[in-house]
Short mmCIF file of C-alpha atoms and ligand atoms in Angstrom, two decimals:
data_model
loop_
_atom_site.label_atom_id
_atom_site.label_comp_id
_atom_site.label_asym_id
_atom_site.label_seq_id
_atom_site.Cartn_x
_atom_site.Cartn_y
_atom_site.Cartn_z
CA UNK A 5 84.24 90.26 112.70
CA UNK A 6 83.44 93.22 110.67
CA UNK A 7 83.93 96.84 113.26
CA UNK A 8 81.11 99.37 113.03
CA UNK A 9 84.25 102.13 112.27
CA UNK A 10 85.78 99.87 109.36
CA UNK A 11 87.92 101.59 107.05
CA UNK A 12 86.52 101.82 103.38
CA UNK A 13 87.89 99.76 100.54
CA UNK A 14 89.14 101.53 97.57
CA UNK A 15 87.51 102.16 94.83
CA UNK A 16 87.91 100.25 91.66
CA UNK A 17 91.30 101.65 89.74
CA UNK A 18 92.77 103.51 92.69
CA UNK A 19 95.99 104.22 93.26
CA UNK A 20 98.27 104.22 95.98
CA UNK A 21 101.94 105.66 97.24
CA UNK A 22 104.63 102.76 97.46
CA UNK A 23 108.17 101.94 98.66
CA UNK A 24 109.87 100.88 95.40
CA UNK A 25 113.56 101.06 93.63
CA UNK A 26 114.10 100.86 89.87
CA UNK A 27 117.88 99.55 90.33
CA UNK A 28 120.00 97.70 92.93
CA UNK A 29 122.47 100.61 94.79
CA UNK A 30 122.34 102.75 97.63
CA UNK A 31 119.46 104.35 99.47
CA UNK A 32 118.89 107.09 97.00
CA UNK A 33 117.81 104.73 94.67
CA UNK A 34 114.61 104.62 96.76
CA UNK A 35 111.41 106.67 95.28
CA UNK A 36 107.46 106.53 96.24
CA UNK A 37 105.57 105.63 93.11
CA UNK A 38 101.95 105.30 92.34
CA UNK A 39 100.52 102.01 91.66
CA UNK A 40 97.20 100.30 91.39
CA UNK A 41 95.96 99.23 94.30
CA UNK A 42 96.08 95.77 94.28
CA UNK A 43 92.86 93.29 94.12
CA UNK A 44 92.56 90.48 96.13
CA UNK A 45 92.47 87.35 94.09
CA UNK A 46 91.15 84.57 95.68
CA UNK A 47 92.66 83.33 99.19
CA UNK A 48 93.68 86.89 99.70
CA UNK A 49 92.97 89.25 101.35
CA UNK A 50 93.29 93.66 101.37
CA UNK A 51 95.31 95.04 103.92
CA UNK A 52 95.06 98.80 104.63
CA UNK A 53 99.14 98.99 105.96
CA UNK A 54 98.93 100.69 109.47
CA UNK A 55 102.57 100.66 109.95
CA UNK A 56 105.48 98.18 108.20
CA UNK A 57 109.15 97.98 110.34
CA UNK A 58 112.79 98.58 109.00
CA UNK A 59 114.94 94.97 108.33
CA UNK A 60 118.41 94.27 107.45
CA UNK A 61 118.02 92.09 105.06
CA UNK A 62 115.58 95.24 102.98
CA UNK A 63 118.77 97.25 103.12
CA UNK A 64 120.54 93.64 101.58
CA UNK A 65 117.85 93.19 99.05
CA UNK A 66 117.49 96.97 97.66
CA UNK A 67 121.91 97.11 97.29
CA UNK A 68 121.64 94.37 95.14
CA UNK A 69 123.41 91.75 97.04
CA UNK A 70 121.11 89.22 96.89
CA UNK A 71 120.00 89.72 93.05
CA UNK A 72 120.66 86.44 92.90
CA UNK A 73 117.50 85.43 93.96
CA UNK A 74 115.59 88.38 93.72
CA UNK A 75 116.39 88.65 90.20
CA UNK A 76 116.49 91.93 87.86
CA UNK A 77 112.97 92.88 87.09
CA UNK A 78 112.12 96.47 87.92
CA UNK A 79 110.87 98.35 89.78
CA UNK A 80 110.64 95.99 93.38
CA UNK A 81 108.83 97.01 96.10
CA UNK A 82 110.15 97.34 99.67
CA UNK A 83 108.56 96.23 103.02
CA UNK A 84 108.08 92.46 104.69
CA UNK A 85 105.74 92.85 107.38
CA UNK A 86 102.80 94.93 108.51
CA UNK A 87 99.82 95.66 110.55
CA UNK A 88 96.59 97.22 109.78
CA UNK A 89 93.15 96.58 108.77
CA UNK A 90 91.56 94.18 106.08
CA UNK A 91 89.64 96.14 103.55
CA UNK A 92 88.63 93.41 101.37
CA UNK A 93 88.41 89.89 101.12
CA UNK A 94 88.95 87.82 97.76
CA UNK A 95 86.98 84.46 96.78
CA UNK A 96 87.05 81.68 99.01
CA UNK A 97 88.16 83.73 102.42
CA UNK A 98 86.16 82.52 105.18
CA UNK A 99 88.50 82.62 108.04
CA UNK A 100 89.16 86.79 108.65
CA UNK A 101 86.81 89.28 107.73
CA UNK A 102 86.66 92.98 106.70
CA UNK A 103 87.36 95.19 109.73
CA UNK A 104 89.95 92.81 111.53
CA UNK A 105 93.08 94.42 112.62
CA UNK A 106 95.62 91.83 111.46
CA UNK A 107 99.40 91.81 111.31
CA UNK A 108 102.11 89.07 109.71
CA UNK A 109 105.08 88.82 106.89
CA UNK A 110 104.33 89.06 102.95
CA UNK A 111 106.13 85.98 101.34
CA UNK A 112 109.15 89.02 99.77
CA UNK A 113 111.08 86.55 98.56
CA UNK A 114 108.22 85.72 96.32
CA UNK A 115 107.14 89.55 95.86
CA UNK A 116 111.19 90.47 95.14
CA UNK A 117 111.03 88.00 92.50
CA UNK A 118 107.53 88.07 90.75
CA UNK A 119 108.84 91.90 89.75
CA UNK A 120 105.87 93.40 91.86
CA UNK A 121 106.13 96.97 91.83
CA UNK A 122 105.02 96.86 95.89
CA UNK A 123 105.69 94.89 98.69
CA UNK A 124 104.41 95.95 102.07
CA UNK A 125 105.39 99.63 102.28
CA UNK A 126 102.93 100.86 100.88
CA UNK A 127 99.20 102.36 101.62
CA UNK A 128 97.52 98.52 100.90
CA UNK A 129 98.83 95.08 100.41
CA UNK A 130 97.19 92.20 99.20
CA UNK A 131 98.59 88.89 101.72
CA UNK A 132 97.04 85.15 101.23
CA UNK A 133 94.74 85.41 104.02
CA UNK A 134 96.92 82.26 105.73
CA UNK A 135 99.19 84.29 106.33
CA UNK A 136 97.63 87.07 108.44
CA UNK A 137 96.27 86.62 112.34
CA UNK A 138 95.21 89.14 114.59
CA UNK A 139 97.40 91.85 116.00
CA UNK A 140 98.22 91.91 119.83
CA UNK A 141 95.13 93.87 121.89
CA UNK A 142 95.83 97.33 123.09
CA UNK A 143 98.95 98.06 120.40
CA UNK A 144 98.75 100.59 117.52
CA UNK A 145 100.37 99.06 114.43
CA UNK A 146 103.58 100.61 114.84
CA UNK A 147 103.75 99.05 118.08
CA UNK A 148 103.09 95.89 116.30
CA UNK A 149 105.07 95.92 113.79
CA UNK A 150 108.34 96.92 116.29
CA UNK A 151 107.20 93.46 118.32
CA UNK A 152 106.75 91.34 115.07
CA UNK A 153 110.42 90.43 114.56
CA UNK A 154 110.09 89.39 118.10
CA UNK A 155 108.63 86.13 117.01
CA UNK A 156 112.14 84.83 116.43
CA UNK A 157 113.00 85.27 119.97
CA UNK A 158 109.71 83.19 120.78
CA UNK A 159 111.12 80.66 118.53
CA UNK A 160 114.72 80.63 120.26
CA UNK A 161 113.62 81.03 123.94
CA UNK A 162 110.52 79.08 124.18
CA UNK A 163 111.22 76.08 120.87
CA UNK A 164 114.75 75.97 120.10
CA UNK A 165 116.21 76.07 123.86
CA UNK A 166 113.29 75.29 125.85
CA UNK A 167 114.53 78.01 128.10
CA UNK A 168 112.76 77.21 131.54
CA UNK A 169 111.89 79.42 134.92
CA UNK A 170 114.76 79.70 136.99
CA UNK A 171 117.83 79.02 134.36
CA UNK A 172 120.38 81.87 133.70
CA UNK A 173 119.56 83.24 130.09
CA UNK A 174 122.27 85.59 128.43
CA UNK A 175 120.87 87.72 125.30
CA UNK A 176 123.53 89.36 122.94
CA UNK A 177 122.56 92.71 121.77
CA UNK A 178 119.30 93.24 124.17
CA UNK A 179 118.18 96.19 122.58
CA UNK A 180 118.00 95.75 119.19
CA UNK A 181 114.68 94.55 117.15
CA UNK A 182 114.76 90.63 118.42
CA UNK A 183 117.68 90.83 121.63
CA UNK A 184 114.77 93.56 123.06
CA UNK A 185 111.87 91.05 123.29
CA UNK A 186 114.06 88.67 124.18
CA UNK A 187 114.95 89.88 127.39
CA UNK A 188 111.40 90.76 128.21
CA UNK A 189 110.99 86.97 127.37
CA UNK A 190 113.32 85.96 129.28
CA UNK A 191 112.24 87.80 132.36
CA UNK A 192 108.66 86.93 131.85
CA UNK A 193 110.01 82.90 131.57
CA UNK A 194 110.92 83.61 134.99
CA UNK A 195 114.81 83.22 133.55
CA UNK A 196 117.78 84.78 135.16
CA UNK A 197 118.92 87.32 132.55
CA UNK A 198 122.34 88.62 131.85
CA UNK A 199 122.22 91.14 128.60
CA UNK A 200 125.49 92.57 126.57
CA UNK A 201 124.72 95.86 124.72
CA UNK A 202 126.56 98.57 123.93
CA UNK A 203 126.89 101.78 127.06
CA UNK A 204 124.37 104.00 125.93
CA UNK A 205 121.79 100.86 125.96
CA UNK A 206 122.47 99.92 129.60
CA UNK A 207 119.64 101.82 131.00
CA UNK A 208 117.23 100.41 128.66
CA UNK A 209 118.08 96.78 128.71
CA UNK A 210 117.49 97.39 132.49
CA UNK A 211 114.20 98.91 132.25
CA UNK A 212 112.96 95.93 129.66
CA UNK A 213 113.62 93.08 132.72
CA UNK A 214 117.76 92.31 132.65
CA UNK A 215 118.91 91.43 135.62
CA UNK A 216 122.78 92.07 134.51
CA UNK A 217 123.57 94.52 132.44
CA UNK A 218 126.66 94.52 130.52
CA UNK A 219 128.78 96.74 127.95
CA UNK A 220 129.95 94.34 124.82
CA UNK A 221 132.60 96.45 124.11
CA UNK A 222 134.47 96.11 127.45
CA UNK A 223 133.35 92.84 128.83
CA UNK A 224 135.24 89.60 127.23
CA UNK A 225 133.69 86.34 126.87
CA UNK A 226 136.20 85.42 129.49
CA UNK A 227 134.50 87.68 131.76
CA UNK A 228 131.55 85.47 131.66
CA UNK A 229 129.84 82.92 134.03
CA UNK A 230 127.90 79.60 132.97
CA UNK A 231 124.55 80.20 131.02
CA UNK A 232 122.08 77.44 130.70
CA UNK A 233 120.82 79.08 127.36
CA UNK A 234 122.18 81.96 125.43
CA UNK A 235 120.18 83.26 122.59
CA UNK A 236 122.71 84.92 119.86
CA UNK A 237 121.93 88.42 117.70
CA UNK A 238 125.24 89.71 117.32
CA UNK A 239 127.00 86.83 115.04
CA UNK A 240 130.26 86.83 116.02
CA UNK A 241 132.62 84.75 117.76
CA UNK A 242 130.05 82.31 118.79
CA UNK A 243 132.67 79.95 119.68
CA UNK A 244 133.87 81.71 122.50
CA UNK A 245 130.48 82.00 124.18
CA UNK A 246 129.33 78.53 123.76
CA UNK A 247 132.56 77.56 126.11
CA UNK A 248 130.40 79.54 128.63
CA UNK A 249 127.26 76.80 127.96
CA UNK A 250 126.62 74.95 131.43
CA UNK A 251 125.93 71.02 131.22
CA UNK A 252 123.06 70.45 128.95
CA UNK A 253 123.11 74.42 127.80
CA UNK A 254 121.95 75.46 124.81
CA UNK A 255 122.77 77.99 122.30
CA UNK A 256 120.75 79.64 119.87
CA UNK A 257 121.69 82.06 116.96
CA UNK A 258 119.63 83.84 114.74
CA UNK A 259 122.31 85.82 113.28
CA UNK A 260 124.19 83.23 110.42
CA UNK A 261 127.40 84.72 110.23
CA UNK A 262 128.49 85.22 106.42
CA UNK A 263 132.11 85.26 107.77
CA UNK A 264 133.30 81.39 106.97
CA UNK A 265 134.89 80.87 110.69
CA UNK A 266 131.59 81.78 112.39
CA UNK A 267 129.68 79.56 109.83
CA UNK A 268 131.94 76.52 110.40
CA UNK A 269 132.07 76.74 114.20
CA UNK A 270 128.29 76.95 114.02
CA UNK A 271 127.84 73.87 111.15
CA UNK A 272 130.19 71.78 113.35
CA UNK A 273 128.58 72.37 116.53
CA UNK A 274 125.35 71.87 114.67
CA UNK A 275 126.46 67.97 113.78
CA UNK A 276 128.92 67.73 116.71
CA UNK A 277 129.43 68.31 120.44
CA UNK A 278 127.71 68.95 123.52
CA UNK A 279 127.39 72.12 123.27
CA UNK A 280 125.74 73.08 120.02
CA UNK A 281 124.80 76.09 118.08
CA UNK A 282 121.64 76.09 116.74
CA UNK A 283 120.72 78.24 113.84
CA UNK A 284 116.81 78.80 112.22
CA UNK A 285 115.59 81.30 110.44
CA UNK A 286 112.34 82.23 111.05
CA UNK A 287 109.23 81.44 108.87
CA UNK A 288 106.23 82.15 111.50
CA UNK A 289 102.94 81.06 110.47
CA UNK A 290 99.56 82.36 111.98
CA UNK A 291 99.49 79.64 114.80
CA UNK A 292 102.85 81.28 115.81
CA UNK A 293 102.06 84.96 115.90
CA UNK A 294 98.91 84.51 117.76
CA UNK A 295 100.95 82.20 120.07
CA UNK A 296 102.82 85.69 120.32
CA UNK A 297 100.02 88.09 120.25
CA UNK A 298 98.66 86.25 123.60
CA UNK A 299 101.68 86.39 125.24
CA UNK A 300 102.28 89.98 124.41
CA UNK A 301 99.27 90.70 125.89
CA UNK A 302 99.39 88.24 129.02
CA UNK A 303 102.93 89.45 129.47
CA UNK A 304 102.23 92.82 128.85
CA UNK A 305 105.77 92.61 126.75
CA UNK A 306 106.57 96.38 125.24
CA UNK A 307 107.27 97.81 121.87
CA UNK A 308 110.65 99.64 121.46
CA UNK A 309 110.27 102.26 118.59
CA UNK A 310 113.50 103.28 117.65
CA UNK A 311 112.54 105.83 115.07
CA UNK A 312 109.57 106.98 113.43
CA UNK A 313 109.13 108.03 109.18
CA UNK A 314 106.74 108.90 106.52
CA UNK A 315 106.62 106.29 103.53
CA UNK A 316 108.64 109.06 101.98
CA UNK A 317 111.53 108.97 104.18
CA UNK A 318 112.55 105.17 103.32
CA UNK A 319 115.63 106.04 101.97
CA UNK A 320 116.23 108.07 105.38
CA UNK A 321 114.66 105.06 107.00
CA UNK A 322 117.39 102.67 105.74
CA UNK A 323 120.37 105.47 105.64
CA UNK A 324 119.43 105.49 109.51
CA UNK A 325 119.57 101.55 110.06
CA UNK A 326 122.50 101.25 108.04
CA UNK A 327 124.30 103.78 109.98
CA UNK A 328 123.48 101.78 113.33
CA UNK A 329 123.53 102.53 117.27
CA UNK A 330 119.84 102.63 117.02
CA UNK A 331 117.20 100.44 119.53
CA UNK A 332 114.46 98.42 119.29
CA UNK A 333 112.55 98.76 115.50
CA UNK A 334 112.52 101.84 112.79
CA UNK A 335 108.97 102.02 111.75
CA UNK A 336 107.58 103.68 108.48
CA UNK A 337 103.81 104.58 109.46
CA UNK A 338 101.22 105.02 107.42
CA UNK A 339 97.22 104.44 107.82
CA UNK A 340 98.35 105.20 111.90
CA UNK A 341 96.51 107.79 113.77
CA UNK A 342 98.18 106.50 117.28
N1 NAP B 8 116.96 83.88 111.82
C1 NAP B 8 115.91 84.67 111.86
O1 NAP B 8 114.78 84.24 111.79
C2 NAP B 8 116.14 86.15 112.03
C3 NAP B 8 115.07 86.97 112.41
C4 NAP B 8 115.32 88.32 112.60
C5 NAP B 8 116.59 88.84 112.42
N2 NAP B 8 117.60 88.01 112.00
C6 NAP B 8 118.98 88.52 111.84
O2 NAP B 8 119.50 88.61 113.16
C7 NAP B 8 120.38 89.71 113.26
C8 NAP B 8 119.93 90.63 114.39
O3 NAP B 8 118.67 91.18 114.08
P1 NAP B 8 118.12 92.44 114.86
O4 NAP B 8 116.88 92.86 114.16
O5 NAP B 8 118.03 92.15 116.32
O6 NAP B 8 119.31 93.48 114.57
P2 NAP B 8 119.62 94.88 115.28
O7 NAP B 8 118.35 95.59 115.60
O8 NAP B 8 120.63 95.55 114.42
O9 NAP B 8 120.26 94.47 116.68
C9 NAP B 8 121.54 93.95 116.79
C10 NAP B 8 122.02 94.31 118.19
O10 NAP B 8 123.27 93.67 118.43
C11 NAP B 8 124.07 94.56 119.19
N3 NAP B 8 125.45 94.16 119.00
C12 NAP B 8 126.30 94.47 118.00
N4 NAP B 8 127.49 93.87 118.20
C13 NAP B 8 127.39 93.18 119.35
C14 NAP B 8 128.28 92.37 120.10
N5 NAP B 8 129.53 92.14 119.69
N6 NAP B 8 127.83 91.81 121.25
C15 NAP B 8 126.57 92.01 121.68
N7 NAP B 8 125.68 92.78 121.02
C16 NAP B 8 126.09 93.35 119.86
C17 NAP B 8 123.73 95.94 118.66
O11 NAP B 8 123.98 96.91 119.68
P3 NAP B 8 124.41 98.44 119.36
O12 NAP B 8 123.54 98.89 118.18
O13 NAP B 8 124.05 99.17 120.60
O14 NAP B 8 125.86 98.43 119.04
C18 NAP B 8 122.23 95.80 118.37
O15 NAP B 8 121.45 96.21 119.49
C19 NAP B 8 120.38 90.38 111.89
O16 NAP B 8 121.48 89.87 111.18
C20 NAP B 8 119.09 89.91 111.26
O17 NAP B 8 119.16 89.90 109.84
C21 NAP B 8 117.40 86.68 111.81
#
């Protein structure tokens, strides 16, 4: 439904600031340009961006190293996900409406590709409206946007392992942008959770539900106990922590390691054994993020804002990720007055 305090739509042959890089390379390769607004053709909608988050695989795409398929037309946008406010609606929309605060993924494989000179990071974005669903109650968008990655631990916990109240849940790397909802998960499953993070994190992963707390650089899988289900971020040797599996445990990874060994030990767990890996990579649609927008709210899970910059400061933005020992989600705001 349409708010009384909706923001206004542009006006015909307005501009906006963007996110965008005119060749593959470091962060300074990263500038803000000006670029039409974009209309909403039909099925799409206008987003007014609130707030988009910082990924890994943004800082992959702008170096170059998957040119392969996002190809060499210039300049490319930056930005995958966002929340904010629909401006304007394009033919045929009937299920969202001007005013609704919405959040989701652009398809940026699709956007890298076409050559579009924006993606999400930027001050509108035009999304089919099928892929948008309303944001979680009571968060600003930056909030939103640090929980949205979260979905993949929704996807591990709750489809992939079927992780139930009462079983003992490890999380590798509980305080970055999915290990942090997934201990929150965990704990609000009613799971017994065990974390590894690094020292500084300890603190934190205790304050977001862990029950055990432990440093990754000083504990060995070795170290361990049994886990009914272990959800994966870090990657690496995966082989070694699915010994620790109990009868009928399951293993999740959302982290593919490009390194061959943890690819094969994953691949031949996938098709073999008791104990399997499994690997997905996430491709929520709108059934699953309000799925996770309710249980946000019912679980009262919390965002974890691990930095805050202007569209201006991508290149910062990404210098920062890249250079690690962050927590939780960077955030680039923009239409956010929280
Ligand atoms: N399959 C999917 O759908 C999907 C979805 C989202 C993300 N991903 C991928 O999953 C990976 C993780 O994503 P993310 O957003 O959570 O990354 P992130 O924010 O960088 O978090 C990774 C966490 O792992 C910790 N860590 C590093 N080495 C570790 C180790 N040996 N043992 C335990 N923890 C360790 C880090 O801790 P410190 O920083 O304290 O060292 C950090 O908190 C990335 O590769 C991302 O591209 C996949």
């Amino acid at each position: 439904l349409s708010t009384p305090h909706a923001a206004p739509a542009p006006l015909p042959g307005a501009t906006m600031r963007a996110a965008q890089f005119h060749r593959y390379g470091g962060p300074e390769v990263i500038t803000t340009g000006i670029v039409p607004v974009p209309v909403p053709r039909a099925g799409e909608v206008l987003i007014r961006v609130g707030a988009v988050s910082l990924n890994g695989g943004e800082v992959l795409f702008r170096s170059g190293k998957l040119r392969l398929l996002s190809g060499r037309r210039f300049p490319k946008g930056l930005g995958v996900d966002y929340a904010g406010e629909i401006v304007a609606i394009g033919d045929g929309v009937a299920d969202v409406a001007v005013g609704d605060q919405v959040w989701g993924f652009i398809n940026n494989l699709k956007f890298a590709a076409s050559g579009a000179p924006a993606g999400s990071a930027a001050e509108y974005v035009a999304v089919e409206s099928k892929r948008v669903a309303p944001m979680p109650v009571g968060k600003s968008p930056s909030e939103a946007v640090a929980l949205l990655v979260g979905t993949a631990a929704l996807t591990a916990l709750r489809d992939k392992a079927a992780l139930q109240p009462g079983e003992r849940l490890l999380v590798r790397g509980g305080t970055g942008g999915v290990g942090y909802v997934g201990v929150q998960l965990g704990h609000a499953f009613g799971a017994h959770v065990t974390t590894l993070v690094s020292t500084p994190k300890m603190d934190l992963a205790r304050s977001l539900g862990a029950d055990i707390v432990l440093d990754y650089r000083t504990t060995r899988p070795e170290d361990l106990g049994e886990f009914d289900v272990i959800l994966d971020t870090a990657g690496s040797n995966m082989s070694a922590y699915r010994k620790h599996l109990s009868r009928g445990g399951r293993m999740v990874t959302i982290n593919f390691s490009p390194l061959w060994a943890g690819a094969l030990t994953t691949l031949v767990s996938v098709i073999h054994g008791r104990r399997r890996i499994r690997f997905f990579e996430g491709r929520p649609i709108r059934a699953d993020l309000v799925d996770y927008a309710s249980i946000i709210e019912s679980a009262s899970i919390r965002a974890l804002i691990g930095g805050t910059h202007d569209l201006e400061d991508m290149a910062g933005a990404q210098r920062a990720l890249e250079a690690g020992g962050s927590h939780g989600k960077r955030v680039i705001r923009l239409h956010d007055q929280a």
